[in-house]
Short mmCIF file of C-alpha atoms in Angstrom, two decimals:
data_model
loop_
_atom_site.label_atom_id
_atom_site.label_comp_id
_atom_site.label_asym_id
_atom_site.label_seq_id
_atom_site.Cartn_x
_atom_site.Cartn_y
_atom_site.Cartn_z
CA UNK A 1 3.55 14.16 3.63
CA UNK A 2 3.59 12.48 0.26
CA UNK A 3 0.28 11.41 -1.23
CA UNK A 4 1.88 9.37 -3.95
CA UNK A 5 4.98 7.26 -3.54
CA UNK A 6 8.08 9.03 -4.86
CA UNK A 7 9.52 6.12 -6.82
CA UNK A 8 12.05 8.03 -8.99
CA UNK A 9 13.37 10.06 -6.10
CA UNK A 10 13.80 6.91 -4.00
CA UNK A 11 15.65 5.03 -6.72
CA UNK A 12 17.96 8.05 -7.08
CA UNK A 13 18.64 7.99 -3.34
CA UNK A 14 19.43 4.29 -3.22
CA UNK A 15 21.76 4.56 -6.25
CA UNK A 16 23.64 7.35 -4.51
CA UNK A 17 23.90 5.39 -1.25
CA UNK A 18 25.27 2.36 -3.07
CA UNK A 19 27.90 4.49 -4.79
CA UNK A 20 28.85 6.33 -1.62
CA UNK A 21 29.28 3.09 0.28
CA UNK A 22 31.05 1.34 -2.59
CA UNK A 23 28.49 -1.40 -3.00
CA UNK A 24 29.16 -2.66 -6.51
CA UNK A 25 27.77 -6.17 -6.43
CA UNK A 26 25.27 -8.26 -4.48
CA UNK A 27 24.75 -8.93 -1.67
CA UNK A 28 24.42 -5.31 -0.57
CA UNK A 29 25.86 -4.90 2.92
CA UNK A 30 22.98 -2.90 4.31
CA UNK A 31 24.50 -2.92 7.81
CA UNK A 32 27.58 -1.11 6.49
CA UNK A 33 25.45 1.56 4.86
CA UNK A 34 23.39 2.05 8.00
CA UNK A 35 26.50 2.26 10.16
CA UNK A 36 28.15 4.63 7.67
CA UNK A 37 25.18 6.96 8.13
CA UNK A 38 25.74 6.91 11.89
CA UNK A 39 22.72 4.80 12.81
CA UNK A 40 22.77 1.97 15.30
CA UNK A 41 21.12 -1.40 14.71
CA UNK A 42 19.99 -3.55 17.60
CA UNK A 43 18.15 -6.84 17.62
CA UNK A 44 15.81 -8.45 20.08
CA UNK A 45 12.64 -10.50 20.45
CA UNK A 46 10.00 -8.00 19.37
CA UNK A 47 7.07 -10.46 19.20
CA UNK A 48 4.72 -9.34 16.40
CA UNK A 49 6.83 -6.32 15.52
CA UNK A 50 9.23 -6.62 12.58
CA UNK A 51 11.16 -3.45 13.17
CA UNK A 52 11.20 0.02 14.60
CA UNK A 53 12.91 3.33 14.23
CA UNK A 54 13.61 5.68 17.12
CA UNK A 55 15.17 9.05 16.30
CA UNK A 56 17.48 10.83 18.69
CA UNK A 57 18.57 14.18 17.31
CA UNK A 58 20.20 13.68 13.93
CA UNK A 59 20.63 9.97 14.30
CA UNK A 60 18.48 6.97 15.14
CA UNK A 61 18.32 3.44 16.44
CA UNK A 62 16.90 0.77 14.19
CA UNK A 63 15.44 -2.20 16.02
CA UNK A 64 14.99 -5.52 14.26
CA UNK A 65 13.21 -8.69 15.35
CA UNK A 66 15.88 -11.33 15.93
CA UNK A 67 13.31 -14.14 15.82
CA UNK A 68 12.56 -13.52 12.15
CA UNK A 69 14.64 -14.94 9.31
CA UNK A 70 17.97 -13.30 8.51
CA UNK A 71 16.85 -12.23 5.04
CA UNK A 72 13.72 -10.72 6.55
CA UNK A 73 15.86 -8.86 9.09
CA UNK A 74 17.98 -7.46 6.27
CA UNK A 75 14.85 -6.23 4.51
CA UNK A 76 13.55 -4.74 7.76
CA UNK A 77 16.79 -2.84 8.37
CA UNK A 78 16.61 -1.42 4.83
CA UNK A 79 12.89 -0.62 5.32
CA UNK A 80 13.57 1.29 8.56
CA UNK A 81 16.48 3.13 6.92
CA UNK A 82 13.96 4.18 4.27
CA UNK A 83 11.68 5.63 6.94
CA UNK A 84 14.68 7.42 8.48
CA UNK A 85 15.71 9.08 5.21
CA UNK A 86 12.26 9.68 3.74
CA UNK A 87 9.94 10.44 6.62
CA UNK A 88 11.54 13.08 8.76
CA UNK A 89 8.45 14.02 10.69
CA UNK A 90 8.18 10.64 12.35
CA UNK A 91 10.08 10.40 15.63
CA UNK A 92 9.03 6.93 16.69
CA UNK A 93 7.89 4.37 14.19
CA UNK A 94 6.87 0.78 14.91
CA UNK A 95 6.22 -1.68 12.09
CA UNK A 96 3.95 -4.56 12.97
CA UNK A 97 4.62 -7.41 10.55
CA UNK A 98 4.42 -5.15 7.51
CA UNK A 99 3.70 -6.74 4.19
CA UNK A 100 6.57 -6.71 1.72
CA UNK A 101 4.17 -6.32 -1.19
CA UNK A 102 2.34 -3.42 0.39
CA UNK A 103 2.16 -1.22 -2.66
CA UNK A 104 -1.43 -1.37 -3.81
CA UNK A 105 -2.84 1.72 -5.49
CA UNK A 106 -5.59 1.55 -2.91
CA UNK A 107 -3.22 2.31 -0.11
CA UNK A 108 -3.93 5.97 -0.27
CA UNK A 109 -3.66 7.11 3.31
CA UNK A 110 -0.47 8.92 4.19
CA UNK A 111 0.67 6.11 6.47
CA UNK A 112 0.20 3.58 3.71
CA UNK A 113 2.21 5.72 1.31
CA UNK A 114 4.99 5.81 3.91
CA UNK A 115 4.99 2.01 4.03
CA UNK A 116 4.96 1.70 0.25
CA UNK A 117 7.88 4.10 0.05
CA UNK A 118 9.85 2.29 2.76
CA UNK A 119 9.30 -1.02 0.98
CA UNK A 120 10.28 0.39 -2.37
CA UNK A 121 13.37 1.92 -0.79
CA UNK A 122 14.35 -1.42 0.76
CA UNK A 123 13.80 -3.33 -2.48
CA UNK A 124 15.76 -0.75 -4.50
CA UNK A 125 18.62 -0.79 -2.03
CA UNK A 126 18.92 -4.58 -1.70
CA UNK A 127 18.03 -5.41 -5.31
CA UNK A 128 19.30 -2.45 -7.35
CA UNK A 129 17.99 -2.30 -10.90
CA UNK A 130 21.46 -2.22 -12.48
CA UNK A 131 22.64 -5.19 -10.40
CA UNK A 132 19.65 -7.13 -11.72
CA UNK A 133 20.28 -5.98 -15.28
CA UNK A 134 23.90 -7.08 -14.98
CA UNK A 135 22.85 -10.69 -14.37
CA UNK A 136 20.03 -10.69 -16.95
CA UNK A 137 17.49 -11.09 -14.18
CA UNK A 138 14.70 -10.37 -16.64
CA UNK A 139 15.11 -13.95 -17.87
CA UNK A 140 14.42 -15.25 -14.34
CA UNK A 141 10.87 -13.97 -14.16
CA UNK A 142 9.21 -17.22 -15.14
CA UNK A 143 11.84 -19.51 -13.72
CA UNK A 144 11.49 -20.48 -10.05
CA UNK A 145 14.94 -22.00 -9.88
CA UNK A 146 16.53 -18.83 -11.20
CA UNK A 147 14.51 -16.69 -8.80
CA UNK A 148 15.81 -18.84 -5.95
CA UNK A 149 19.36 -18.50 -7.27
CA UNK A 150 19.03 -14.71 -7.51
CA UNK A 151 17.49 -14.56 -4.02
CA UNK A 152 20.55 -16.38 -2.67
CA UNK A 153 22.96 -14.11 -4.53
CA UNK A 154 21.23 -10.95 -3.32
CA UNK A 155 20.63 -12.42 0.16
CA UNK A 156 16.91 -11.68 0.13
CA UNK A 157 13.82 -13.87 0.36
CA UNK A 158 12.49 -15.50 -2.79
CA UNK A 159 9.25 -13.64 -2.18
CA UNK A 160 11.01 -10.27 -2.11
CA UNK A 161 12.98 -11.16 -5.24
CA UNK A 162 9.87 -12.24 -7.17
CA UNK A 163 8.09 -9.02 -6.30
CA UNK A 164 11.09 -6.93 -7.27
CA UNK A 165 11.47 -8.68 -10.62
CA UNK A 166 7.83 -8.06 -11.45
CA UNK A 167 8.19 -4.46 -10.36
CA UNK A 168 11.33 -3.80 -12.41
CA UNK A 169 10.49 -5.85 -15.47
CA UNK A 170 6.69 -5.92 -15.53
CA UNK A 171 6.52 -4.43 -19.01
CA UNK A 172 8.25 -7.62 -20.17
CA UNK A 173 5.65 -9.82 -18.54
CA UNK A 174 3.31 -11.66 -20.85
CA UNK A 175 0.52 -11.45 -18.23
CA UNK B 1 -19.91 10.55 11.14
CA UNK B 2 -17.46 11.03 13.97
CA UNK B 3 -15.24 7.99 13.50
CA UNK B 4 -12.06 8.92 11.58
CA UNK B 5 -11.99 5.43 10.09
CA UNK B 6 -14.62 6.60 7.59
CA UNK B 7 -12.35 9.43 6.47
CA UNK B 8 -9.58 6.92 5.71
CA UNK B 9 -11.96 4.52 4.02
CA UNK B 10 -13.45 7.36 1.97
CA UNK B 11 -9.98 8.54 0.97
CA UNK B 12 -9.07 5.00 -0.11
CA UNK B 13 -12.21 4.76 -2.24
CA UNK B 14 -11.55 8.15 -3.83
CA UNK B 15 -7.91 7.37 -4.52
CA UNK B 16 -8.72 4.07 -6.18
CA UNK B 17 -11.53 5.63 -8.22
CA UNK B 18 -9.22 8.40 -9.42
CA UNK B 19 -6.46 5.91 -10.19
CA UNK B 20 -8.93 4.18 -12.51
CA UNK B 21 -9.91 7.52 -14.06
CA UNK B 22 -13.55 6.97 -13.07
CA UNK B 23 -15.91 9.84 -12.27
CA UNK B 24 -17.97 9.94 -9.08
CA UNK B 25 -21.12 9.85 -11.18
CA UNK B 26 -20.01 6.70 -12.99
CA UNK B 27 -18.99 4.86 -9.84
CA UNK B 28 -22.19 5.90 -8.05
CA UNK B 29 -24.21 4.66 -11.01
CA UNK B 30 -22.42 1.31 -11.04
CA UNK B 31 -23.22 0.65 -7.40
CA UNK B 32 -26.74 2.06 -7.53
CA UNK B 33 -26.11 5.04 -5.32
CA UNK B 34 -26.79 8.73 -5.88
CA UNK B 35 -23.65 10.74 -6.55
CA UNK B 36 -24.07 12.92 -3.46
CA UNK B 37 -23.98 9.80 -1.26
CA UNK B 38 -20.70 8.79 -2.80
CA UNK B 39 -19.33 12.29 -2.24
CA UNK B 40 -20.34 12.04 1.42
CA UNK B 41 -18.72 8.60 1.71
CA UNK B 42 -15.49 9.75 0.07
CA UNK B 43 -15.40 12.71 2.45
CA UNK B 44 -15.88 10.44 5.44
CA UNK B 45 -19.10 12.25 6.26
CA UNK B 46 -21.27 9.17 5.83
CA UNK B 47 -20.86 5.59 6.99
CA UNK B 48 -20.70 2.70 4.56
CA UNK B 49 -23.04 -0.28 4.76
CA UNK B 50 -21.62 -3.72 4.04
CA UNK B 51 -23.47 -4.17 0.74
CA UNK B 52 -22.24 -0.74 -0.36
CA UNK B 53 -18.66 -1.59 0.56
CA UNK B 54 -18.84 -4.84 -1.40
CA UNK B 55 -20.37 -3.06 -4.39
CA UNK B 56 -17.76 -0.31 -4.34
CA UNK B 57 -14.93 -2.82 -4.01
CA UNK B 58 -16.25 -4.85 -6.96
CA UNK B 59 -16.70 -1.76 -9.12
CA UNK B 60 -13.20 -0.61 -8.21
CA UNK B 61 -11.82 -4.11 -8.85
CA UNK B 62 -10.19 -4.50 -5.42
CA UNK B 63 -10.92 -6.72 -2.45
CA UNK B 64 -13.05 -5.08 0.26
CA UNK B 65 -10.35 -6.04 2.77
CA UNK B 66 -7.87 -3.88 0.90
CA UNK B 67 -10.14 -0.87 1.14
CA UNK B 68 -10.62 -1.47 4.84
CA UNK B 69 -6.94 -2.18 5.51
CA UNK B 70 -5.82 1.35 4.79
CA UNK B 71 -8.34 2.64 7.32
CA UNK B 72 -7.35 0.13 9.99
CA UNK B 73 -3.62 0.59 9.55
CA UNK B 74 -4.01 4.31 9.77
CA UNK B 75 -6.10 4.29 12.91
CA UNK B 76 -3.63 1.97 14.63
CA UNK B 77 -0.70 4.23 13.98
CA UNK B 78 -2.25 7.65 14.18
CA UNK B 79 -1.25 8.64 17.64
CA UNK B 80 2.33 9.74 18.14
CA UNK B 81 2.05 9.20 21.89
CA UNK B 82 1.11 5.55 21.46
CA UNK B 83 3.97 4.97 19.04
CA UNK B 84 6.41 6.62 21.43
CA UNK B 85 5.31 4.52 24.40
CA UNK B 86 5.46 1.34 22.34
CA UNK B 87 8.84 2.22 20.83
CA UNK B 88 10.29 3.00 24.24
CA UNK B 89 9.06 -0.30 25.60
CA UNK B 90 10.51 -2.16 22.59
CA UNK B 91 13.87 -0.41 22.92
CA UNK B 92 14.25 -2.26 26.19
CA UNK B 93 13.93 -5.57 24.34
CA UNK B 94 16.75 -4.75 21.93
CA UNK B 95 19.65 -6.35 23.73
CA UNK B 96 21.87 -7.46 20.84
CA UNK B 97 23.93 -5.00 18.79
CA UNK B 98 23.96 -5.98 15.11
CA UNK B 99 27.24 -5.48 13.30
CA UNK B 100 26.88 -8.12 10.60
CA UNK B 101 23.70 -9.45 9.07
CA UNK B 102 24.57 -10.07 5.42
CA UNK B 103 25.65 -13.60 4.65
#
């Protein structure tokens, strides 16, 4: 189990998935990628659970909470796909309202690293670096209206978009 | 110290300290603790009192809740059997196939 999140490896994986599934512009059709990999997605009222992953042999079922917002469900599906591809040892995984920004350096336990990796995977898949570069997203960092516009284009929450922009372009930040 | 929570908490403290490039001796000194106590805490072999936790969090420039969170999250999810039972129950709630979710 990884002790540090494998950021470069994950970004390589998401780039390959986007190419293989011919995703060339936002919004990324995460459901097509998941289906292309042979996984099944089902929705239901999961109460305080955002999503889950249940493996069966080589494939898996991803469960998503239908009571949460659509953009959140998209992120959850991508997050669970991340667990499926990155964390082979886990047969059954249940995510209770995980935090999208769960990537603190303090989160050192193996489980926390898994969550950081799954979140980074989801963000990289739904908001690929080169898609952001292509629309000069770096200029949106300090502009709420542009963040909202990008969030709509990428079909993600504004919160997820803000975090991704900081993550990708933080060396540009004046703070 | 039997409770595995202290192992997770200790690991979180160690990881943060190392991320900051701080030695055990320096951190121990900052919080007014002997280095061997900090070693014990990081190894999960010694419990942490509230004032020590607050001191360590301040010296490591993180919120105490963040240090605790990694321990709590881990203990909740540690048991494969629990996750399996919960997942199997939740599978029963998943009654709608999703074929399209992107706008």
